[in-house]
Structure formats: structure tokens, C-alpha cells
Tab-separated table of C-alpha atoms in Angstrom:
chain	number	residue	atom	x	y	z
S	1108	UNK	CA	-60.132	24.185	-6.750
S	1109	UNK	CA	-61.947	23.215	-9.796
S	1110	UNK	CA	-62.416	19.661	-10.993
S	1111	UNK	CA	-59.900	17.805	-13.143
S	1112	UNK	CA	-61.370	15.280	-15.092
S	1113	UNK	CA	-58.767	12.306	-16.722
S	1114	UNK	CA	-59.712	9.920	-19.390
S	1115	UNK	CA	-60.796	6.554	-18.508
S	1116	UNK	CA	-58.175	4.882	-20.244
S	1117	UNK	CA	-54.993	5.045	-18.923
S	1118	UNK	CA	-51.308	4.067	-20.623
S	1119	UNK	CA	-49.013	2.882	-17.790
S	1120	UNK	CA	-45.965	1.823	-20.060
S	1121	UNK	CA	-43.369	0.880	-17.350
S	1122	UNK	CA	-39.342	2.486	-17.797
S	1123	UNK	CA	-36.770	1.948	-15.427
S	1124	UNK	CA	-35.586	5.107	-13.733
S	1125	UNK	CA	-31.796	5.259	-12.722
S	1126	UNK	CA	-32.183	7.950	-9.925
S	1127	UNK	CA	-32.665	5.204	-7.297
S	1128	UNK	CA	-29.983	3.108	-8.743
S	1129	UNK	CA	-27.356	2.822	-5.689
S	1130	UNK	CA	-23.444	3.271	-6.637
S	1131	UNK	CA	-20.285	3.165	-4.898
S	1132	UNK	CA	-17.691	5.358	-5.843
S	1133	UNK	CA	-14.758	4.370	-7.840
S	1134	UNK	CA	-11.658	6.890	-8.130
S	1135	UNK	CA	-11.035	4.959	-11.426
S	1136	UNK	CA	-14.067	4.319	-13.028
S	1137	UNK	CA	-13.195	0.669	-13.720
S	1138	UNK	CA	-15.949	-2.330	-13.806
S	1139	UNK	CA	-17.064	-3.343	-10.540
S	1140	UNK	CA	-16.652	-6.868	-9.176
S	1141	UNK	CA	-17.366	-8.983	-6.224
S	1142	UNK	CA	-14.322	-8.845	-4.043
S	1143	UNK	CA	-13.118	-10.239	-0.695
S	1144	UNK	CA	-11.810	-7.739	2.181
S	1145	UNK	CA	-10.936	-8.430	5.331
S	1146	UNK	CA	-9.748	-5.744	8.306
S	1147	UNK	CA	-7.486	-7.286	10.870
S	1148	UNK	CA	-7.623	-10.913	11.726
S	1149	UNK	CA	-8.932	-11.358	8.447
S	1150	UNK	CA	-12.052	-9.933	8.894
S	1151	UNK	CA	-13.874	-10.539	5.457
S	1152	UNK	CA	-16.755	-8.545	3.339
S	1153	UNK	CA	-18.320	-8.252	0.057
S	1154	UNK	CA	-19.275	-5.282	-1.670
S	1155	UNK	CA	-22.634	-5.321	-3.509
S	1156	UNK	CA	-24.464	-3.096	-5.854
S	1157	UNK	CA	-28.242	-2.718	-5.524
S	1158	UNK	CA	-30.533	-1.774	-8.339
S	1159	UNK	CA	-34.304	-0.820	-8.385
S	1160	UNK	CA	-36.364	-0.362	-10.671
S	1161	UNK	CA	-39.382	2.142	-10.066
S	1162	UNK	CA	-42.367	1.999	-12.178
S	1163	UNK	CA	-44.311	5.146	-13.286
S	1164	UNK	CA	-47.532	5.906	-14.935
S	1165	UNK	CA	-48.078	8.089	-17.794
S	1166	UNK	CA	-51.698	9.768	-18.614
S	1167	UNK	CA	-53.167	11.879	-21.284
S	1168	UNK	CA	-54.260	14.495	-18.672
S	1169	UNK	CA	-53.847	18.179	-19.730
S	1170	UNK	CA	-50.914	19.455	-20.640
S	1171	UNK	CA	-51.274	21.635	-17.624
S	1172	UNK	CA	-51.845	19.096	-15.203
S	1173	UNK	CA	-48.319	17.556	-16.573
S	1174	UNK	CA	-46.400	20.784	-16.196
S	1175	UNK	CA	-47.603	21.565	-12.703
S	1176	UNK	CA	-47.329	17.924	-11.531
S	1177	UNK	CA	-43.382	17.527	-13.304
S	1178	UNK	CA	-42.819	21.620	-11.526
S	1179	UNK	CA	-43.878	20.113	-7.730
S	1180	UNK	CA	-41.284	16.868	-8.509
S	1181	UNK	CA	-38.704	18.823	-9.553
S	1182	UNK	CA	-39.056	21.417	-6.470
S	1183	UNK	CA	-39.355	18.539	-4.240
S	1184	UNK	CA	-35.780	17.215	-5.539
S	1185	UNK	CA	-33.874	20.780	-4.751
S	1186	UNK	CA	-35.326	20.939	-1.537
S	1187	UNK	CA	-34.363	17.409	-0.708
S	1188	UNK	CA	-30.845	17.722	-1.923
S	1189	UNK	CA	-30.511	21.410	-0.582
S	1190	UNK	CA	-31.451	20.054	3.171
S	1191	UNK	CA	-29.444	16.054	2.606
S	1192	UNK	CA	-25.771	17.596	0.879
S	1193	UNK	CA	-23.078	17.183	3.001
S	1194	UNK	CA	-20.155	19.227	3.509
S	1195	UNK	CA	-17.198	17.538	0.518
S	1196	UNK	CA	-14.482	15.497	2.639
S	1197	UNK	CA	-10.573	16.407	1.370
S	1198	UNK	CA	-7.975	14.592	2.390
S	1199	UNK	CA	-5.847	17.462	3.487
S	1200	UNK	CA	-8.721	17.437	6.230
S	1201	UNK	CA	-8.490	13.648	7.102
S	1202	UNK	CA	-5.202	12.548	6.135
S	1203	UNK	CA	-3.888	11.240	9.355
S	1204	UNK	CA	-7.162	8.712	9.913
S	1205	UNK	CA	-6.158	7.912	6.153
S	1206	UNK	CA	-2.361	7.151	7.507
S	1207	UNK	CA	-3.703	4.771	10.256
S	1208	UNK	CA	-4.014	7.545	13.540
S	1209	UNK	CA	-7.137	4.658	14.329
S	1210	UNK	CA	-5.805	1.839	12.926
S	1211	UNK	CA	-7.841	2.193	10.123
S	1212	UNK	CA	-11.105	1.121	12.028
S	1213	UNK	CA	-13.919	2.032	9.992
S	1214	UNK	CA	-12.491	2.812	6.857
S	1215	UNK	CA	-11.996	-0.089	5.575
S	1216	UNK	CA	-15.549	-1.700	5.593
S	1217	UNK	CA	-16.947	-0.598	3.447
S	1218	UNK	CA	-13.622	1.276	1.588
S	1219	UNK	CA	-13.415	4.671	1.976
S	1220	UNK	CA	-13.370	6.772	-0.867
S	1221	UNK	CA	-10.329	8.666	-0.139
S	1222	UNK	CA	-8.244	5.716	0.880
S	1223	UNK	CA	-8.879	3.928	-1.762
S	1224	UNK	CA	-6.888	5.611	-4.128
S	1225	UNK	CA	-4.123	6.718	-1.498
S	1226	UNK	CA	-3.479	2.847	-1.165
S	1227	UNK	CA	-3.051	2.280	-5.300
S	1228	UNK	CA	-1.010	5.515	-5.143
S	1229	UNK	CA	0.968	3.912	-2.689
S	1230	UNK	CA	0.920	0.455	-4.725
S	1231	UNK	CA	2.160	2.159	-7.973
S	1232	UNK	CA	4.928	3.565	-6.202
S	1233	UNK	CA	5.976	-0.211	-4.684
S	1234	UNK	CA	5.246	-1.050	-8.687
S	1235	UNK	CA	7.736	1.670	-9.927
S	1236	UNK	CA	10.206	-0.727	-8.369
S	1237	UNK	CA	9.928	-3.365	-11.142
S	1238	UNK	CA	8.959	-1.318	-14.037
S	1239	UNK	CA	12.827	0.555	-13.466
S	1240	UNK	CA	14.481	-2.102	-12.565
S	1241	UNK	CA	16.611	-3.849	-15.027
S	1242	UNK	CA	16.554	-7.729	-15.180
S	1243	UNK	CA	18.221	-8.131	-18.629
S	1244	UNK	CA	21.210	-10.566	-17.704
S	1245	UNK	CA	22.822	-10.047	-20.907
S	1246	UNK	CA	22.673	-6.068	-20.051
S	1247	UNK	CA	26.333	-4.817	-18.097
S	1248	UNK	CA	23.801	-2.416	-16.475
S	1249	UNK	CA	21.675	-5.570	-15.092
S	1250	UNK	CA	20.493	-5.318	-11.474
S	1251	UNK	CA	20.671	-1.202	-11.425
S	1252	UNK	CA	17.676	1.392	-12.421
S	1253	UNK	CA	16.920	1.899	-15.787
S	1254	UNK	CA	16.200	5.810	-15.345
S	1255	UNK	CA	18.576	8.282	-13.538
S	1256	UNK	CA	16.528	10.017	-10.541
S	1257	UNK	CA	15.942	13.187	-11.497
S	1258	UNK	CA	13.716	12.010	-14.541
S	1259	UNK	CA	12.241	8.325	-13.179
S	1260	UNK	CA	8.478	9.298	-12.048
S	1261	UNK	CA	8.621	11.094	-15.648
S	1262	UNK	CA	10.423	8.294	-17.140
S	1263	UNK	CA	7.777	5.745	-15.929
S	1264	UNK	CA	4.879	8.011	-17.208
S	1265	UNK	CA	3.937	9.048	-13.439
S	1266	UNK	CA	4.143	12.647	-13.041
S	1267	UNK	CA	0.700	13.307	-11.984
S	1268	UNK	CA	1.533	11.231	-8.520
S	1269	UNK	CA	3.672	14.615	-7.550
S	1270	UNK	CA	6.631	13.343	-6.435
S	1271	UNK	CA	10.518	13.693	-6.584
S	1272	UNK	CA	13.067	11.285	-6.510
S	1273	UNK	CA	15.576	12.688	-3.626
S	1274	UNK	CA	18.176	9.436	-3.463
S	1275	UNK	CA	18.410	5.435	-4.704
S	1276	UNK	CA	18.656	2.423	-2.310
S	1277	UNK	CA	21.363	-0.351	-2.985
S	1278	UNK	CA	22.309	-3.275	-1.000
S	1279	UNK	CA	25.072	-5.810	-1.187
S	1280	UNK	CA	24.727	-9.278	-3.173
S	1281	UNK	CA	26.619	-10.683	-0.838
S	1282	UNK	CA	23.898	-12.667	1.382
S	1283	UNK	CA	22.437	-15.649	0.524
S	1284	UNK	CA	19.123	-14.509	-1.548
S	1285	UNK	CA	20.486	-15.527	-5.139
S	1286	UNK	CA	16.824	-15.226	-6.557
S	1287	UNK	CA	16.199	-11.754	-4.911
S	1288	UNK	CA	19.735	-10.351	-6.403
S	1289	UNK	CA	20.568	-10.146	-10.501
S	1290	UNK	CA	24.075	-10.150	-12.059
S	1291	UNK	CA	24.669	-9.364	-15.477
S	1292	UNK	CA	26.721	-12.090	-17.645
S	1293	UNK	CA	29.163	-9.297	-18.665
S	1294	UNK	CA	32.479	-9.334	-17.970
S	1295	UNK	CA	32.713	-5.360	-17.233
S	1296	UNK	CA	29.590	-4.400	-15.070
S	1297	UNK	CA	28.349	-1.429	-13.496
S	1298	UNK	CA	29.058	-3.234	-10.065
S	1299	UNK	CA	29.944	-6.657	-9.049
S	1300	UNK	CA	28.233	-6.451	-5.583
S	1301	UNK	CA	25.281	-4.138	-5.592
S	1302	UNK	CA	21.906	-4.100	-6.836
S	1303	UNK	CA	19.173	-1.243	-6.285
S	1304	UNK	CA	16.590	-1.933	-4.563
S	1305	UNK	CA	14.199	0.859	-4.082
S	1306	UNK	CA	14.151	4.736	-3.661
S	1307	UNK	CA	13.091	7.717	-1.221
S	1308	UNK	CA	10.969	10.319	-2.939
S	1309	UNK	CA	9.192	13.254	-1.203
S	1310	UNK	CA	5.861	15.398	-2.328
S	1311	UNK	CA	6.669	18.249	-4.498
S	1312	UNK	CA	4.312	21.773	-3.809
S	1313	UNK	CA	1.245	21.276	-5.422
S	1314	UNK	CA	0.952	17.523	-4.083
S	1315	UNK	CA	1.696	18.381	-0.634
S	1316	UNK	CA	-1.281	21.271	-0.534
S	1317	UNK	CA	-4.079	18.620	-1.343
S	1318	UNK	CA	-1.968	16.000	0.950
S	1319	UNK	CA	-1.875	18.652	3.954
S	1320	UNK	CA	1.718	17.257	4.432
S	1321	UNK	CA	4.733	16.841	3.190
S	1322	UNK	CA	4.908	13.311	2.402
S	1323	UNK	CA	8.412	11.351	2.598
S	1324	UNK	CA	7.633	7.882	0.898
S	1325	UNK	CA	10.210	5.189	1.045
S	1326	UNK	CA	9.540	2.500	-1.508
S	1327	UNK	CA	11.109	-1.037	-1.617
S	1328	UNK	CA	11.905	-3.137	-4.637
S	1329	UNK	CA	11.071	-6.926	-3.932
S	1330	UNK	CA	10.622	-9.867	-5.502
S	1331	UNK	CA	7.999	-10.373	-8.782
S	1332	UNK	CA	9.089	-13.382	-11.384
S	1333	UNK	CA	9.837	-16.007	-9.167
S	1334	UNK	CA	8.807	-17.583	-5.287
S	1335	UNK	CA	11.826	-19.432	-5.071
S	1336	UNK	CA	13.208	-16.720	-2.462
S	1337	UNK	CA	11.469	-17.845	0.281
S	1338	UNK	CA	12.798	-21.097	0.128
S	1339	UNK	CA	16.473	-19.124	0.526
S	1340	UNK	CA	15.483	-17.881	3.888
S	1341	UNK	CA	16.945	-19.129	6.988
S	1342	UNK	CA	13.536	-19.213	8.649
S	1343	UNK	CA	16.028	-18.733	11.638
S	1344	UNK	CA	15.190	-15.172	13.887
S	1345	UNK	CA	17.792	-13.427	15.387
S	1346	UNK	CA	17.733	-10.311	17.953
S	1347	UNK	CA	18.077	-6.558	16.129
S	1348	UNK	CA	19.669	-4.964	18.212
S	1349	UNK	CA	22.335	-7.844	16.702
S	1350	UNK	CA	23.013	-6.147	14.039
S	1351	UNK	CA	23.242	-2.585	15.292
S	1352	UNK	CA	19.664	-1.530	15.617
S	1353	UNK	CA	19.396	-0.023	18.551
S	1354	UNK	CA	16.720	-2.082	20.709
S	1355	UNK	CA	16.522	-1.988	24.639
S	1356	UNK	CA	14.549	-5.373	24.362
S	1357	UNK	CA	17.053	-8.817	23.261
S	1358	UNK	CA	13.814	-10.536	22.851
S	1359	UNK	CA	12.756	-8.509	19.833
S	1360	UNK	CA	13.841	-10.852	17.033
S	1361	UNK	CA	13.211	-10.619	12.970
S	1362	UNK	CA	14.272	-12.937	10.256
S	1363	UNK	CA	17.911	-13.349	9.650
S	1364	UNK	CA	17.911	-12.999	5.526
S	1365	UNK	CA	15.671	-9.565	5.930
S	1366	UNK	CA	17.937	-8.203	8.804
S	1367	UNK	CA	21.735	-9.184	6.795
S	1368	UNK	CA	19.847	-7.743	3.442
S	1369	UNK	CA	19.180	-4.559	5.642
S	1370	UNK	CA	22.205	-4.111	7.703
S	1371	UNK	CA	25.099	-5.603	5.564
S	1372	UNK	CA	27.596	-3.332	3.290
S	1373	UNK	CA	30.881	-3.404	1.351
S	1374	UNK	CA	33.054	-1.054	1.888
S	1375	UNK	CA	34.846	-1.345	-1.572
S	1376	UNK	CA	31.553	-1.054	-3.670
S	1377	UNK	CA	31.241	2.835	-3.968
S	1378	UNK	CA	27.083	1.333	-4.148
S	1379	UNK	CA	27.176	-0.767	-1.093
S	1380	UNK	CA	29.732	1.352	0.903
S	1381	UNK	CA	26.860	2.426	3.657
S	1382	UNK	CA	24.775	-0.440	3.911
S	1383	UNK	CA	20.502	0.395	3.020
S	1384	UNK	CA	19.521	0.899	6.780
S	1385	UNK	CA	22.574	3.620	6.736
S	1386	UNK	CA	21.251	5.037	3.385
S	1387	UNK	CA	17.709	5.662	4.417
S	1388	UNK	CA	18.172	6.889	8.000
S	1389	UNK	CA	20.730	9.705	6.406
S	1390	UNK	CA	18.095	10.621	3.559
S	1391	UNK	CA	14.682	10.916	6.468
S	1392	UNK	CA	17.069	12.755	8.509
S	1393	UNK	CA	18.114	15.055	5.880
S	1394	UNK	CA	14.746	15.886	4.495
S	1395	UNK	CA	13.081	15.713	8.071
S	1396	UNK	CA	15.249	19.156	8.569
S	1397	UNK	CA	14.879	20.397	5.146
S	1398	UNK	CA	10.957	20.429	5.587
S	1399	UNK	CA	11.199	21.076	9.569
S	1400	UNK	CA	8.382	24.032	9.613
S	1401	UNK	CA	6.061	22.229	7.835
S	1402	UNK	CA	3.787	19.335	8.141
S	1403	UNK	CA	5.129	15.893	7.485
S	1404	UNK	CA	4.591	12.122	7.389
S	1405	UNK	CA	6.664	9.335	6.843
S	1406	UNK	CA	5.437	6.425	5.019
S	1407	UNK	CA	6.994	3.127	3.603
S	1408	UNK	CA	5.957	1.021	1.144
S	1409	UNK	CA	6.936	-2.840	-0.857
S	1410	UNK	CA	5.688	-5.658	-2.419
S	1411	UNK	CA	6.701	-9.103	-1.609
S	1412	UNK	CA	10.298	-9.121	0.383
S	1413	UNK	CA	10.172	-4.899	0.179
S	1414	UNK	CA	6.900	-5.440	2.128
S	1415	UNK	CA	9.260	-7.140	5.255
S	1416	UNK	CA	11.739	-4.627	4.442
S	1417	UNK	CA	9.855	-1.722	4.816
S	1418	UNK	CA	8.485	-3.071	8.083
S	1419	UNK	CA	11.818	-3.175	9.161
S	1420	UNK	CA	13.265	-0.288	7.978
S	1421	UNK	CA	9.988	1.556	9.528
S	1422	UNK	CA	10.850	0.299	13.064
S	1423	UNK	CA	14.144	1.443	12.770
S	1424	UNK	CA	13.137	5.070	12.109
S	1425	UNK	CA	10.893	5.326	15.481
S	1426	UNK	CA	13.563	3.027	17.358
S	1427	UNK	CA	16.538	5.345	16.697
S	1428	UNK	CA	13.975	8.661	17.145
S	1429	UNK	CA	14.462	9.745	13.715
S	1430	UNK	CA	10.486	10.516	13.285
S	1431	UNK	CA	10.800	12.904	16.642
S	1432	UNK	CA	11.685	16.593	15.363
S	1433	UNK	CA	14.408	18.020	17.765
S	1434	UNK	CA	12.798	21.654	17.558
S	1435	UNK	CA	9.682	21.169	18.583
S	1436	UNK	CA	9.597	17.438	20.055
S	1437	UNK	CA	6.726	16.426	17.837
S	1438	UNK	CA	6.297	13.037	16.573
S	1439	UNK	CA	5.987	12.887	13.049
S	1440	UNK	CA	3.444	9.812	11.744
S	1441	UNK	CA	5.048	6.966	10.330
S	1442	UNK	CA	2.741	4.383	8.570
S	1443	UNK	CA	3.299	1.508	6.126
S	1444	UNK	CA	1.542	-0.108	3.261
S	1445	UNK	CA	2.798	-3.639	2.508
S	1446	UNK	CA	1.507	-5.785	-0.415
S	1447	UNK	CA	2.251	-9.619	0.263
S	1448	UNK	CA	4.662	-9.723	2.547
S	1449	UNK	CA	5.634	-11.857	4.586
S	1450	UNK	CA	6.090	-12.209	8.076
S	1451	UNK	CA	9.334	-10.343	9.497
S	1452	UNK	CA	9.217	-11.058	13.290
S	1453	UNK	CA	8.527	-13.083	16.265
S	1454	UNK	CA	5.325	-11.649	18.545
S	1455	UNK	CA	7.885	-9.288	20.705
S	1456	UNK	CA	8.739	-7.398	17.581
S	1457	UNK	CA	4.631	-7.355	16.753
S	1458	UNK	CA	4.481	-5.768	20.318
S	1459	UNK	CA	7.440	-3.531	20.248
S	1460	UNK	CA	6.619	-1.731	16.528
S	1461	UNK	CA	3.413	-0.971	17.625
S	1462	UNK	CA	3.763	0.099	21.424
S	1463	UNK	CA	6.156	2.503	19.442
S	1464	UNK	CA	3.335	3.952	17.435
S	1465	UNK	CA	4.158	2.372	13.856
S	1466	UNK	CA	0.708	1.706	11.993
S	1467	UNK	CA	1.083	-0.861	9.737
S	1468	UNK	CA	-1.788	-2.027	6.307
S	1469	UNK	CA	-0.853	-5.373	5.223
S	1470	UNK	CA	-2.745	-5.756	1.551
S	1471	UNK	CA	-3.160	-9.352	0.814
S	1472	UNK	CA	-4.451	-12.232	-1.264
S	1473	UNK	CA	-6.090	-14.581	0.307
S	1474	UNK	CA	-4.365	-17.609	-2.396
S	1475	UNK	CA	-0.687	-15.882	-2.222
S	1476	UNK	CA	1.756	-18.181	0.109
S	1477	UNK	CA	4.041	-15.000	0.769
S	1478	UNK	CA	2.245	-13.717	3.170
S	1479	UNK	CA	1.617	-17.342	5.122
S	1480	UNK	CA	5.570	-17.505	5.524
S	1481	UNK	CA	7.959	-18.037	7.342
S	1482	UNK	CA	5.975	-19.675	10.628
S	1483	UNK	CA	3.970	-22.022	8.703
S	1484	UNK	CA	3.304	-23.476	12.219
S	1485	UNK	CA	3.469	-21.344	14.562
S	1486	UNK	CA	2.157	-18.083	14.121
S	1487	UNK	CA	-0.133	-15.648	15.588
S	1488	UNK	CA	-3.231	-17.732	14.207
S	1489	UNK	CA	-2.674	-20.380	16.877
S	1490	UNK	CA	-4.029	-20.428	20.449
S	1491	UNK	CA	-2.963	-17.848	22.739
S	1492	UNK	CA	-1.719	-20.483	25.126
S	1493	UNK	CA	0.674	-22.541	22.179
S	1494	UNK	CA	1.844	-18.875	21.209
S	1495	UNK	CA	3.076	-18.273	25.079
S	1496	UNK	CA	4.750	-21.574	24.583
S	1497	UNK	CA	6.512	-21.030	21.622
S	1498	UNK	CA	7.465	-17.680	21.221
S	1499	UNK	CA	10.977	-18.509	21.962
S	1500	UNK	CA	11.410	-20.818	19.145
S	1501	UNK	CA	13.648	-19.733	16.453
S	1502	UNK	CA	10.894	-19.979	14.058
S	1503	UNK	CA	8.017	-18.063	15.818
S	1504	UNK	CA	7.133	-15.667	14.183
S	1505	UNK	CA	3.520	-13.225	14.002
S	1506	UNK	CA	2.191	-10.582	11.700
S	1507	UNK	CA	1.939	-7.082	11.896
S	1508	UNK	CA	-0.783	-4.353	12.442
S	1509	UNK	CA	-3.970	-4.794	10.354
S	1510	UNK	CA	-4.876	-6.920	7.123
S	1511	UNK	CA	-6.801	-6.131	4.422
S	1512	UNK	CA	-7.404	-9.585	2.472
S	1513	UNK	CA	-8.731	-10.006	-1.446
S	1514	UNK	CA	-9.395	-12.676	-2.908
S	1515	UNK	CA	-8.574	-12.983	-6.823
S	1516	UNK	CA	-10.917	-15.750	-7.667
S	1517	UNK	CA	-14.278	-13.567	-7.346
S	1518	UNK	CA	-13.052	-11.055	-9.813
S	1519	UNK	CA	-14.631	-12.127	-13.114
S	1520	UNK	CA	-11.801	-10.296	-15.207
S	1521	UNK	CA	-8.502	-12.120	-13.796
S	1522	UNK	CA	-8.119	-15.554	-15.641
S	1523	UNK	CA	-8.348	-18.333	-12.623
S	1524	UNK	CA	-4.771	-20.238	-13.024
S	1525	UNK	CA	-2.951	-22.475	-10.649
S	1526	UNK	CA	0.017	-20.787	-10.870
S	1527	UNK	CA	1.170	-18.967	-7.286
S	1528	UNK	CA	3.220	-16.517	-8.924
S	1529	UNK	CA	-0.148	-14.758	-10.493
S	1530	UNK	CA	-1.669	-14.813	-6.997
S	1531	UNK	CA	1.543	-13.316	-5.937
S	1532	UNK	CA	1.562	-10.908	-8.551
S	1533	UNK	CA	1.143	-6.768	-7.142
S	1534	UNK	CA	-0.392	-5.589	-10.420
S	1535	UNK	CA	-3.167	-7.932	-9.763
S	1536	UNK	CA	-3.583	-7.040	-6.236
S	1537	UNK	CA	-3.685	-3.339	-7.169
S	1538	UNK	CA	-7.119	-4.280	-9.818
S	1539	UNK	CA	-8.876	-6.299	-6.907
S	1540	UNK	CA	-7.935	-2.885	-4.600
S	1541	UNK	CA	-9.781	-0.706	-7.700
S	1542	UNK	CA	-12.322	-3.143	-8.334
């Protein structure tokens, strides 16, 4: 090989070279920013961004010496990424571990890339709930759906989540929640006694293909202005199988306001004549046998008091069977995604819903007081021993499946405020899950 000789003076300007830089994905390309999670018990990480800066040093060798030395990098880079690419993940290939089939163990720290955006899908949805719903007192239409079904993903500008409205929820006003229910100050309303409160939508064609499933999503409105609801509940649990619910086990017990808001109907109110457990166990079982031969999942999703009611409401799908197809005795999945809910049950209904297979992601703030009610006392965060002891009290009461906790303050684009309702607030939970 014949000699190369260099110069004896040599330039070594120093540039930064972003190959090295390390990146997390983002399904949104927003900002970054340092944010809390936690996995069950409250289990809590942050996410960090590493940068490195490589030097390199520049000559005035030959030309040639450049062009062969720049050909061996670039030859060395192909190779590398040639032997080190893996295989792209699809969520048509890993949508039940995305549902919960582990309990989410593993996906969550550090935040997998495909769940990510399934959970904001699923926020948006819980979202849609407040966007449609009208809170105009001076409106005769107050307390109903701004949009009629047919065009409300379009109407709401969210076509591209692929879904179809198939039927609205309503409930009675009748119970005492005054702040959860609106009225309109008109002497001629719409109805007297009902207000919606959520709908069940299923995936249309092209959405179930990259899904792998057909995907039944229940979605329940709940409560977004004001905290003054919780103070309304009875804090008082009562046994389900109470109020219809068909439970082998008198010990399993859930909050009285959440069970009467579920169970209770008016027969005169062409709204409220089945009650909302009623309306959503005839709509699953209807489009359970529509979509029979195919591949389905059942998941539920709220904000707020629609986070307690679709733990409910998704207990009283595998309780009564509904989730087990008749054909073919296969149990369809059934998983929920609450934001800041609160707690429904005593520990026997923690241990019943999931002996029966429910999975259950409860997405929190760390600052909201939602989820820390009802049980400010006695919950499952207190020795084992005191929780043996209590658990019979009327006011009991433990959490459900696994947490995911955020924490508002370390996001440097939310203004810090005092106020609970912001920390309370599901749009703002929705940026800390993008962030």
C-alpha cells in the first residue's frame, strides 16, 4: 500500500452530529416534557431524552483519501442497519397485550408506542362526550346531544378514528346527582326526565383491518365543569345483585349513586323507558351477533363519574355472560380505560371483576381528588390487616386493576393553578398522555 502523507497542520473544527441523538417516539409529534407515570400501585417513572454530541476532525488530505474514507463509513452504516432492523410491530399483531391480556406489564414503562395512541384514541372518544353534549340552560334541547348519530364522529371533526355511532345512552334525572344532570329553563323541553349520557359505537371496515378486531367501544359522558358531584354521593355501598345485576356473591357491593344512575328508569319518558344498564346490554348483544364470525373486543371508556360507570357497566357484561359467544363458547376480551374516576366498589367487587377476567387502565393525575374518593379512609392503600377489618363498612371501598399516574405540574406547557377542576380536567390528562 503506498504511503499517504497529511499536512502537519490539522483543522479539527468541532459540529455536533445528530445521528447519536436518542429519541422516543411520539404518535403526535408534540414537544416533549418531563412527566410522571406510574403502573399499578402507583408505580412512578420519568421519561428522559439523552443527547450527545460527537466530535469529528476534518483534514486537508487528498481528495481521494476523503472519498474512500466517507465510502467505508457509509458501507459500514448499511451493513449495521441491514443486520440491527427489526421486523415493524402492527397492532393487528399485538392488539390483545394492547387491551390488557397481561395486565399491561411491560408496556407501560417505558410507554409503548402503539398504546400510546390507542389510549388518546380511547380518551377522545370519553372527550366526544362533552364536546356533544349540550349544557346551554337557556336551550329547550339542554341536557341531550347536539348531533344526531348517524353524523356525530363527522360532526365533531373525528372521522379518521373509524367509527360509527350504532345507539345513544340516556338515564333518568331522577336520582340525587343535581350537578351530574342539566335541565333546560324552558317551559317545553325535549324531556323532563332524561339526559344523554354517552354512546356505543363500533369499528367500521377499514379501522377494524389495522385493529385485527372488530372493536365495540362504549363511551360514558361524566362530569367536566364542576366537583361538586362527589359531594352528592351517598358514600353508602350497597350489594348489586340489589338492583338486578345478577351476582352469586351478596358481598360484592358498589356505590349507591353509580348503581341507581345505572339501574334506574321511567317508564313514561320514551328516553328513560329501559333504564342505561338495559340499553347497553341490548346494543353488545345485538352487535355481538351481527359481527359473530369475526374477531371482536369489547371495550369501555369515561372520564370522571363515566370512568365508575363504565367499570360498572363492564362487570355487568361478563357477569350476565354477554362477552361469551353462544356459537362457539369463546370469550370475547373486555377491557376498560378510565380517566379520573373514582372508586366504584368495596375490595369484593375489586376481586370479583377481575377473577372474571375484566382488565381494567385507570389514567390518573396524581393532584385530581376524583380519583382519591369515596374511601378517603379506608381504602386499598391501608394495611392489609385494617383492610380485613373493615371491608364490611359501608364506606370501604378499593380501586380497580392497574394505574397509570401523571402528574401535571412537571409539564412546562400547562399553567400551574390551584384550582382542582384543571387537575380534574380530561383534555389535560390526554396532553400529559402525548407528552
Amino acid at each position: 500500500m503506498a504511503n499517504l502523507s497529511l499536512p502537519n497542520t490539522l483543522q479539527l473544527p468541532f459540529k455536533q452530529d445528530n445521528i447519536f441523538q436518542s429519541k422516543r417516539f411520539s404518535p403526535a409529534h408534540l414537544p416533549r416534557q418531563n412527566s410522571q407515570l406510574g403502573v399499578s400501585k402507583s408505580i412512578e417513572f420519568e421519561r428522559k431524552t439523552s443527547t450527545s454530541a460527537i466530535p469529528r476532525v476534518l483534514s486537508k488530505a487528498s481528495e481521494s483519501l476523503t472519498s474512500t474514507i466517507t465510502k467505508h463509513e457509509k458501507e459500514q452504516d448499511y451493513n449495521t442497519n441491514t443486520n440491527t432492523k427489526e421486523p415493524e410491530r402492527k397492532l393487528a399483531d399485538v392488539w390483545r397485550e394492547i387491551q390488557g391480556k397481561d395486565d399491561w406489564v411491560g408496556p407501560l414503562d417505558p410507554m409503548d408506542p402503539l398504546l400510546r395512541p390507542e389510549l388518546i384514541r380511547y380518551g377522545e372518544m370519553a372527550q366526544a362526550c362533552y364536546d356533544a353534549f349540550d349544557f346551554d340552560p337557556f336551550s329547550k334541547y339542554c341536557g341531550s346531544c347536539r348531533f344526531m348519530s348517524h353524523r356525530f364522529f363527522e360532526s365533531l371533526g373525528m372521522t379518521r378514528h373509524g367509527y360509527e355511532v350504532t345507539r345513544y345512552l340516556y338515564a333518568t334525572s331522577n336520582i340525587n346527582l343535581p350537578n351530574f344532570f342539566k335541565k333546560s329553563r324552558w317551559p317545553k323541553v325535549w324531556s323532563n326526565v332524561a339526559n344523554w349520557i354517552g354512546y356505543v359505537a363500533v369499528s367500521n371496515d377499514e379501522t377494524t383491518k389495522r385493529l385485527g378486531r372488530r372493536d365495540i367501544t362504549v363511551a360514558w359522558r361524566g362530569t367536566v365543569t364542576r366537583l361538586e358531584w362527589i359531594a352528592d354521593l351517598m358514600d353508602f355501598l350497597k350489594p348489586v345483585n340489589g338492583n338486578k345485576i345478577p351476582c352469586p356473591d351478596p358481598t360484592v357491593k358498589v356505590e349507591s349513586g353509580f348503581l341507581d344512575l345505572y339501574t334506574d328508569k321511567d317508564e313514561n319518558c320514551r328516553f328513560c323507558k329501559y333504564s342505561a344498564r338495559e340499553q347497553i346490554l341490548a346494543e353488545v348483544k345485538r352487535l355481538t351477533e351481527m359481527y359473530a364470525d369475526e374477531e371482536m373486543s369489547i371495550t369501555i371508556t369515561g372520564h370522571s363519574l363515566g370512568g365508575a360507570l363504565a367499570m360498572l357497566s363492564a362487570y355487568d357484561i361478563v357477569e350476565t355472560g354477554l362477552h361469551v359467544m353462544q356459537d362457539s363458547r369463546r370469550a370475547l376480551p373486555v377491557s376498560v380505560f378510565s380517566f379520573s374516576g373514582p372508586r366504584v366498589g368495596n375490595v369484593r367487587f375489586k376481586e370479583r371483576i377481575e377473577s372474571l377476567g375484566v382488565k381494567v387502565l385507570r389514567v390518573v393525575n396524581v393532584q385530581d381528588v376524583v380519583p382519591k374518593s369515596p374511601g378517603l379512609f379506608f381504602n386499598e392503600q391501608v394495611p392489609p390487616m385494617l383492610m380485613k377489618l373493615t371491608e364490611g363498612l359501608p364506606w370501604c371501598y378499593s380501586h380497580v386493576g392497574v394505574e397509570l399516574a401523571l402528574d401535571h405540574k412537571n409539564s412546562p406547557f400547562l399553567k400551574q393553578t390551584g384550582d382542582p377542576v384543571c387537575a380534574h380536567n380530561l383534555e389535560a390528562l390526554l396532553h400529559l398522555l402525548d407528552g
